mmCIF file of C-alpha atoms in Angstrom:
data_model
loop_
_atom_site.group_PDB
_atom_site.id
_atom_site.type_symbol
_atom_site.label_atom_id
_atom_site.label_comp_id
_atom_site.label_asym_id
_atom_site.label_seq_id
_atom_site.Cartn_x
_atom_site.Cartn_y
_atom_site.Cartn_z
ATOM 1 C CA GLU A 1 0.000 0.000 0.000
ATOM 2 C CA ILE A 2 1.259 3.457 -0.896
ATOM 3 C CA VAL A 3 1.219 5.846 2.048
ATOM 4 C CA MET A 4 0.556 9.509 1.297
ATOM 5 C CA THR A 5 1.918 12.082 3.735
ATOM 6 C CA GLN A 6 0.830 15.718 3.633
ATOM 7 C CA SER A 7 2.511 18.697 5.226
ATOM 8 C CA PRO A 8 1.907 20.809 7.093
ATOM 9 C CA ALA A 9 -1.163 19.575 8.974
ATOM 10 C CA THR A 10 -2.354 23.169 9.328
ATOM 11 C CA LEU A 11 -1.293 26.165 7.285
ATOM 12 C CA SER A 12 -2.154 29.742 8.269
ATOM 13 C CA VAL A 13 -2.077 32.233 5.422
ATOM 14 C CA ALA A 14 -3.547 35.697 4.976
ATOM 15 C CA PRO A 15 -6.074 36.423 2.215
ATOM 16 C CA GLY A 16 -4.344 37.565 -0.940
ATOM 17 C CA GLU A 17 -1.171 35.680 -0.110
ATOM 18 C CA ARG A 18 0.181 32.424 -1.554
ATOM 19 C CA ALA A 19 -0.267 28.979 0.005
ATOM 20 C CA THR A 20 1.983 26.017 -0.729
ATOM 21 C CA LEU A 21 0.839 22.530 0.307
ATOM 22 C CA SER A 22 3.006 19.445 0.064
ATOM 23 C CA CYS A 23 2.296 15.761 -0.474
ATOM 24 C CA ARG A 24 4.755 12.899 -0.440
ATOM 25 C CA ALA A 25 4.209 9.317 -1.596
ATOM 26 C CA SER A 26 5.988 6.359 0.006
ATOM 27 C CA GLN A 27 6.905 5.152 -3.487
ATOM 28 C CA SER A 28 6.586 6.565 -6.964
ATOM 29 C CA VAL A 29 3.071 7.236 -8.221
ATOM 30 C CA SER A 30 4.278 8.732 -11.507
ATOM 31 C CA SER A 31 1.914 11.642 -12.233
ATOM 32 C CA ASN A 32 -1.198 9.836 -11.008
ATOM 33 C CA LEU A 33 -1.810 12.262 -8.176
ATOM 34 C CA ALA A 34 -4.959 14.265 -7.469
ATOM 35 C CA TRP A 35 -5.807 17.113 -5.111
ATOM 36 C CA TYR A 36 -9.232 17.576 -3.554
ATOM 37 C CA GLN A 37 -10.747 20.447 -1.614
ATOM 38 C CA GLN A 38 -13.264 19.830 1.149
ATOM 39 C CA LYS A 39 -15.269 22.462 2.987
ATOM 40 C CA PRO A 40 -17.218 21.730 6.189
ATOM 41 C CA GLY A 41 -20.359 19.712 5.543
ATOM 42 C CA GLN A 42 -19.511 19.229 1.870
ATOM 43 C CA PRO A 43 -18.055 16.366 -0.140
ATOM 44 C CA PRO A 44 -14.564 16.587 -1.564
ATOM 45 C CA ARG A 45 -14.195 18.375 -4.879
ATOM 46 C CA LEU A 46 -11.585 17.431 -7.454
ATOM 47 C CA LEU A 47 -9.189 20.315 -8.049
ATOM 48 C CA VAL A 48 -6.195 18.847 -9.873
ATOM 49 C CA TYR A 49 -5.420 15.500 -11.462
ATOM 50 C CA GLY A 50 -2.462 14.117 -13.342
ATOM 51 C CA ALA A 51 -0.440 16.107 -10.797
ATOM 52 C CA SER A 52 -0.885 19.364 -12.725
ATOM 53 C CA THR A 53 -4.131 19.403 -14.746
ATOM 54 C CA ARG A 54 -6.892 21.546 -13.313
ATOM 55 C CA ALA A 55 -10.315 19.948 -13.239
ATOM 56 C CA THR A 56 -13.227 21.558 -15.023
ATOM 57 C CA GLY A 57 -14.170 24.915 -13.571
ATOM 58 C CA ILE A 58 -11.216 25.227 -11.220
ATOM 59 C CA PRO A 59 -9.705 28.733 -11.161
ATOM 60 C CA ALA A 60 -6.220 29.316 -12.505
ATOM 61 C CA ARG A 61 -4.958 30.382 -9.068
ATOM 62 C CA PHE A 62 -4.810 26.659 -8.231
ATOM 63 C CA SER A 63 -1.788 24.878 -9.678
ATOM 64 C CA GLY A 64 -0.235 21.500 -9.078
ATOM 65 C CA SER A 65 3.273 20.282 -9.717
ATOM 66 C CA GLY A 66 5.562 17.344 -9.112
ATOM 67 C CA SER A 67 5.989 13.745 -10.144
ATOM 68 C CA GLY A 68 7.233 10.515 -8.641
ATOM 69 C CA THR A 69 7.042 10.980 -4.897
ATOM 70 C CA GLU A 70 6.973 14.750 -4.297
ATOM 71 C CA PHE A 71 4.001 16.960 -5.142
ATOM 72 C CA THR A 72 2.885 20.507 -4.460
ATOM 73 C CA LEU A 73 -0.410 22.355 -4.636
ATOM 74 C CA THR A 74 -0.008 26.109 -4.885
ATOM 75 C CA ILE A 75 -2.835 28.556 -4.414
ATOM 76 C CA THR A 76 -1.985 32.129 -5.339
ATOM 77 C CA SER A 77 -3.873 35.195 -4.174
ATOM 78 C CA LEU A 78 -5.974 33.330 -1.607
ATOM 79 C CA GLN A 79 -9.679 34.078 -1.614
ATOM 80 C CA SER A 80 -12.004 33.625 1.360
ATOM 81 C CA GLU A 81 -13.607 30.595 -0.276
ATOM 82 C CA ASP A 82 -10.242 28.805 -0.509
ATOM 83 C CA PHE A 83 -9.939 28.204 3.209
ATOM 84 C CA ALA A 84 -10.716 24.517 3.548
ATOM 85 C CA VAL A 85 -9.087 21.127 3.974
ATOM 86 C CA TYR A 86 -7.038 19.783 1.075
ATOM 87 C CA TYR A 87 -6.319 16.120 0.404
ATOM 88 C CA CYS A 88 -3.933 14.496 -2.009
ATOM 89 C CA GLN A 89 -4.682 11.056 -3.441
ATOM 90 C CA GLN A 90 -2.668 8.577 -5.440
ATOM 91 C CA TYR A 91 -4.411 6.505 -8.089
ATOM 92 C CA ASN A 92 -1.356 4.891 -9.643
ATOM 93 C CA ASN A 93 -1.131 1.670 -7.649
ATOM 94 C CA TRP A 94 -4.535 0.288 -6.726
ATOM 95 C CA PRO A 95 -6.199 -1.143 -4.867
ATOM 96 C CA PRO A 96 -6.152 0.558 -2.486
ATOM 97 C CA TRP A 97 -6.594 4.132 -3.646
ATOM 98 C CA THR A 98 -4.988 6.110 -0.835
ATOM 99 C CA PHE A 99 -5.381 9.639 0.483
ATOM 100 C CA GLY A 100 -3.150 11.860 2.540
ATOM 101 C CA GLN A 101 -4.350 12.873 5.992
ATOM 102 C CA GLY A 102 -5.194 16.383 4.804
ATOM 103 C CA THR A 103 -3.901 19.919 5.240
ATOM 104 C CA LYS A 104 -6.193 22.464 6.830
ATOM 105 C CA LEU A 105 -5.736 25.880 5.255
ATOM 106 C CA GLU A 106 -6.868 28.528 7.705
ATOM 107 C CA ILE A 107 -7.051 32.289 7.713
ATOM 108 C CA LYS A 108 -4.135 34.075 9.335
ATOM 109 C CA GLN B 1 -26.601 18.317 -14.328
ATOM 110 C CA GLU B 2 -24.368 15.462 -13.251
ATOM 111 C CA GLN B 3 -25.329 14.251 -9.819
ATOM 112 C CA LEU B 4 -24.860 11.459 -7.301
ATOM 113 C CA VAL B 5 -27.324 11.105 -4.427
ATOM 114 C CA GLU B 6 -26.766 8.662 -1.578
ATOM 115 C CA SER B 7 -29.525 7.165 0.519
ATOM 116 C CA GLY B 8 -29.975 4.548 3.191
ATOM 117 C CA GLY B 9 -27.901 5.968 6.004
ATOM 118 C CA GLY B 10 -29.006 5.774 9.608
ATOM 119 C CA VAL B 11 -28.330 4.461 13.087
ATOM 120 C CA VAL B 12 -27.756 0.739 13.602
ATOM 121 C CA GLN B 13 -26.540 -1.429 16.432
ATOM 122 C CA PRO B 14 -23.214 -3.249 16.287
ATOM 123 C CA GLY B 15 -23.483 -6.516 14.397
ATOM 124 C CA MET B 16 -26.373 -5.322 12.296
ATOM 125 C CA SER B 17 -26.541 -4.648 8.559
ATOM 126 C CA LEU B 18 -27.297 -1.648 6.386
ATOM 127 C CA ARG B 19 -27.527 -1.043 2.669
ATOM 128 C CA LEU B 20 -26.516 2.241 1.063
ATOM 129 C CA SER B 21 -27.519 3.236 -2.435
ATOM 130 C CA CYS B 22 -26.307 5.933 -4.762
ATOM 131 C CA ALA B 23 -28.475 7.204 -7.600
ATOM 132 C CA ALA B 24 -26.692 8.712 -10.585
ATOM 133 C CA SER B 25 -28.140 11.188 -13.040
ATOM 134 C CA GLY B 26 -27.039 13.560 -15.777
ATOM 135 C CA PHE B 27 -24.350 11.319 -17.265
ATOM 136 C CA THR B 28 -23.853 7.902 -18.849
ATOM 137 C CA PHE B 29 -23.597 5.815 -15.701
ATOM 138 C CA SER B 30 -22.744 2.551 -17.451
ATOM 139 C CA THR B 31 -19.392 3.844 -18.721
ATOM 140 C CA HIS B 32 -17.963 4.767 -15.320
ATOM 141 C CA GLY B 33 -16.396 2.785 -12.543
ATOM 142 C CA MET B 34 -17.810 3.744 -9.163
ATOM 143 C CA HIS B 35 -16.327 3.985 -5.696
ATOM 144 C CA TRP B 36 -17.427 4.234 -2.090
ATOM 145 C CA VAL B 37 -15.287 6.398 0.200
ATOM 146 C CA ARG B 38 -15.921 7.048 3.876
ATOM 147 C CA GLN B 39 -14.957 9.702 6.355
ATOM 148 C CA SER B 40 -15.132 9.094 10.084
ATOM 149 C CA PRO B 41 -16.171 12.110 12.186
ATOM 150 C CA GLY B 42 -13.406 14.689 12.122
ATOM 151 C CA LYS B 43 -11.088 12.388 10.187
ATOM 152 C CA GLY B 44 -9.707 11.978 6.692
ATOM 153 C CA LEU B 45 -10.882 10.080 3.648
ATOM 154 C CA GLU B 46 -10.740 6.296 3.434
ATOM 155 C CA TRP B 47 -11.405 4.350 0.260
ATOM 156 C CA VAL B 48 -13.927 1.532 0.905
ATOM 157 C CA ALA B 49 -14.871 -0.274 -2.307
ATOM 158 C CA THR B 50 -14.878 -0.038 -6.085
ATOM 159 C CA ILE B 51 -16.844 -1.623 -8.897
ATOM 160 C CA SER B 52 -15.955 -1.505 -12.570
ATOM 161 C CA TYR B 53 -18.265 0.016 -15.154
ATOM 162 C CA ASP B 54 -19.672 -3.396 -16.097
ATOM 163 C CA GLY B 55 -19.780 -4.834 -12.588
ATOM 164 C CA LYS B 56 -17.284 -7.572 -13.415
ATOM 165 C CA HIS B 57 -14.491 -6.324 -11.164
ATOM 166 C CA LYS B 58 -14.847 -5.431 -7.504
ATOM 167 C CA TYR B 59 -12.262 -4.289 -4.990
ATOM 168 C CA TYR B 60 -12.477 -3.784 -1.233
ATOM 169 C CA GLY B 61 -10.421 -2.125 1.441
ATOM 170 C CA ASP B 62 -8.905 -4.382 4.091
ATOM 171 C CA ALA B 63 -11.150 -2.903 6.788
ATOM 172 C CA VAL B 64 -14.338 -4.017 5.027
ATOM 173 C CA GLU B 65 -13.255 -7.079 3.030
ATOM 174 C CA GLY B 66 -15.619 -9.962 3.705
ATOM 175 C CA ARG B 67 -18.266 -7.744 5.327
ATOM 176 C CA PHE B 68 -19.207 -5.257 2.603
ATOM 177 C CA THR B 69 -20.467 -6.077 -0.896
ATOM 178 C CA ILE B 70 -20.599 -3.521 -3.690
ATOM 179 C CA SER B 71 -23.005 -3.914 -6.604
ATOM 180 C CA ARG B 72 -24.497 -1.887 -9.409
ATOM 181 C CA ASP B 73 -27.556 -1.832 -11.637
ATOM 182 C CA ASN B 74 -26.810 -0.035 -14.883
ATOM 183 C CA SER B 75 -30.447 -0.200 -15.944
ATOM 184 C CA GLU B 76 -31.377 1.871 -12.888
ATOM 185 C CA ASN B 77 -28.206 4.015 -12.760
ATOM 186 C CA ARG B 78 -27.525 2.904 -9.226
ATOM 187 C CA VAL B 79 -24.596 1.622 -7.199
ATOM 188 C CA SER B 80 -25.042 0.079 -3.764
ATOM 189 C CA VAL B 81 -23.031 -1.257 -0.888
ATOM 190 C CA GLN B 82 -24.365 -3.909 1.469
ATOM 191 C CA MET B 83 -22.701 -3.537 4.857
ATOM 192 C CA ASN B 84 -22.854 -6.486 7.249
ATOM 193 C CA SER B 85 -21.443 -7.140 10.722
ATOM 194 C CA LEU B 86 -21.122 -3.433 11.371
ATOM 195 C CA THR B 87 -18.921 -2.189 14.193
ATOM 196 C CA THR B 88 -18.488 1.206 15.803
ATOM 197 C CA LYS B 89 -15.415 1.691 13.625
ATOM 198 C CA ASP B 90 -17.699 1.786 10.575
ATOM 199 C CA THR B 91 -19.346 4.986 11.820
ATOM 200 C CA ALA B 92 -18.742 7.534 9.076
ATOM 201 C CA VAL B 93 -20.160 9.590 6.258
ATOM 202 C CA TYR B 94 -20.173 7.372 3.193
ATOM 203 C CA TYR B 95 -19.691 9.010 -0.189
ATOM 204 C CA CYS B 96 -20.179 7.478 -3.575
ATOM 205 C CA ALA B 97 -17.787 8.821 -6.163
ATOM 206 C CA ARG B 98 -17.369 8.463 -9.886
ATOM 207 C CA LYS B 99 -14.232 7.318 -11.648
ATOM 208 C CA MET B 100 -13.196 9.900 -14.225
ATOM 209 C CA GLU B 101 -13.738 8.925 -17.850
ATOM 210 C CA ALA B 102 -10.782 6.825 -18.950
ATOM 211 C CA TYR B 103 -9.797 8.924 -21.944
ATOM 212 C CA HIS B 104 -8.794 11.726 -19.556
ATOM 213 C CA CYS B 105 -6.444 9.447 -17.672
ATOM 214 C CA ILE B 106 -3.052 7.856 -18.105
ATOM 215 C CA GLY B 107 -3.093 4.070 -18.463
ATOM 216 C CA GLY B 108 -6.658 3.802 -17.234
ATOM 217 C CA SER B 109 -5.765 5.064 -13.771
ATOM 218 C CA CYS B 110 -8.192 7.826 -12.939
ATOM 219 C CA PRO B 111 -9.145 10.122 -10.058
ATOM 220 C CA PHE B 112 -12.623 10.515 -8.567
ATOM 221 C CA ASP B 113 -14.239 13.394 -10.399
ATOM 222 C CA LEU B 114 -17.796 13.536 -9.028
ATOM 223 C CA TRP B 115 -18.932 12.969 -5.444
ATOM 224 C CA GLY B 116 -22.288 12.646 -3.777
ATOM 225 C CA GLN B 117 -23.257 14.643 -0.693
ATOM 226 C CA GLY B 118 -22.766 11.635 1.545
ATOM 227 C CA ALA B 119 -24.841 9.405 3.817
ATOM 228 C CA LEU B 120 -24.187 9.238 7.557
ATOM 229 C CA VAL B 121 -23.943 5.783 9.078
ATOM 230 C CA THR B 122 -23.821 5.615 12.857
ATOM 231 C CA VAL B 123 -23.122 2.297 14.533
ATOM 232 C CA SER B 124 -24.000 2.518 18.199
ATOM 233 C CA SER B 125 -25.604 0.469 20.906
#
């Protein structure tokens, strides 16, 4: 099973600033890495897949990068609606499909 | 509008059974693999089970193997999970999720691109 580790657990950033979230895989997942956003009381929403491709309707301020075992989600010019929990997920080696433990992005 | 709607959640006692269903609409259900993912209160996401587009292939997480059974009815655009021998550790919101269309993905490995709102299952005596 591939273990996904996200850092930091909580990230405090001011609106308008940039947020950088990290995700590490215990072994290579190639580019088969997705990022999801989850707000309280809502289901996860796909933001990025293939490590760097934005899903339909996702604003350009969200960008993903990386391959192999190291990945980054960058959110530029943070908006109020961006404060949420973010999960990475590998879908390269399955089953199981595995998620990171999440990074909570909070307002500074 | 593409949509997934779960139903069947509720409160059950340990050892009992429950069946969740997920109704799909707004897209061609029969061409998508489907997943169940759960989230325990205040916790992260845990993959539970998967069924291929044609129902021929099924996969289960270690925590539910032998107790949960996933199925689908393409004529009714519905995927279900039968949950038996429930324990308190199964308490969670259960989401159904759609596998992204394969042509978007590399080598057939795809993310989950559409999620339902979730169904709460509480196992308590």
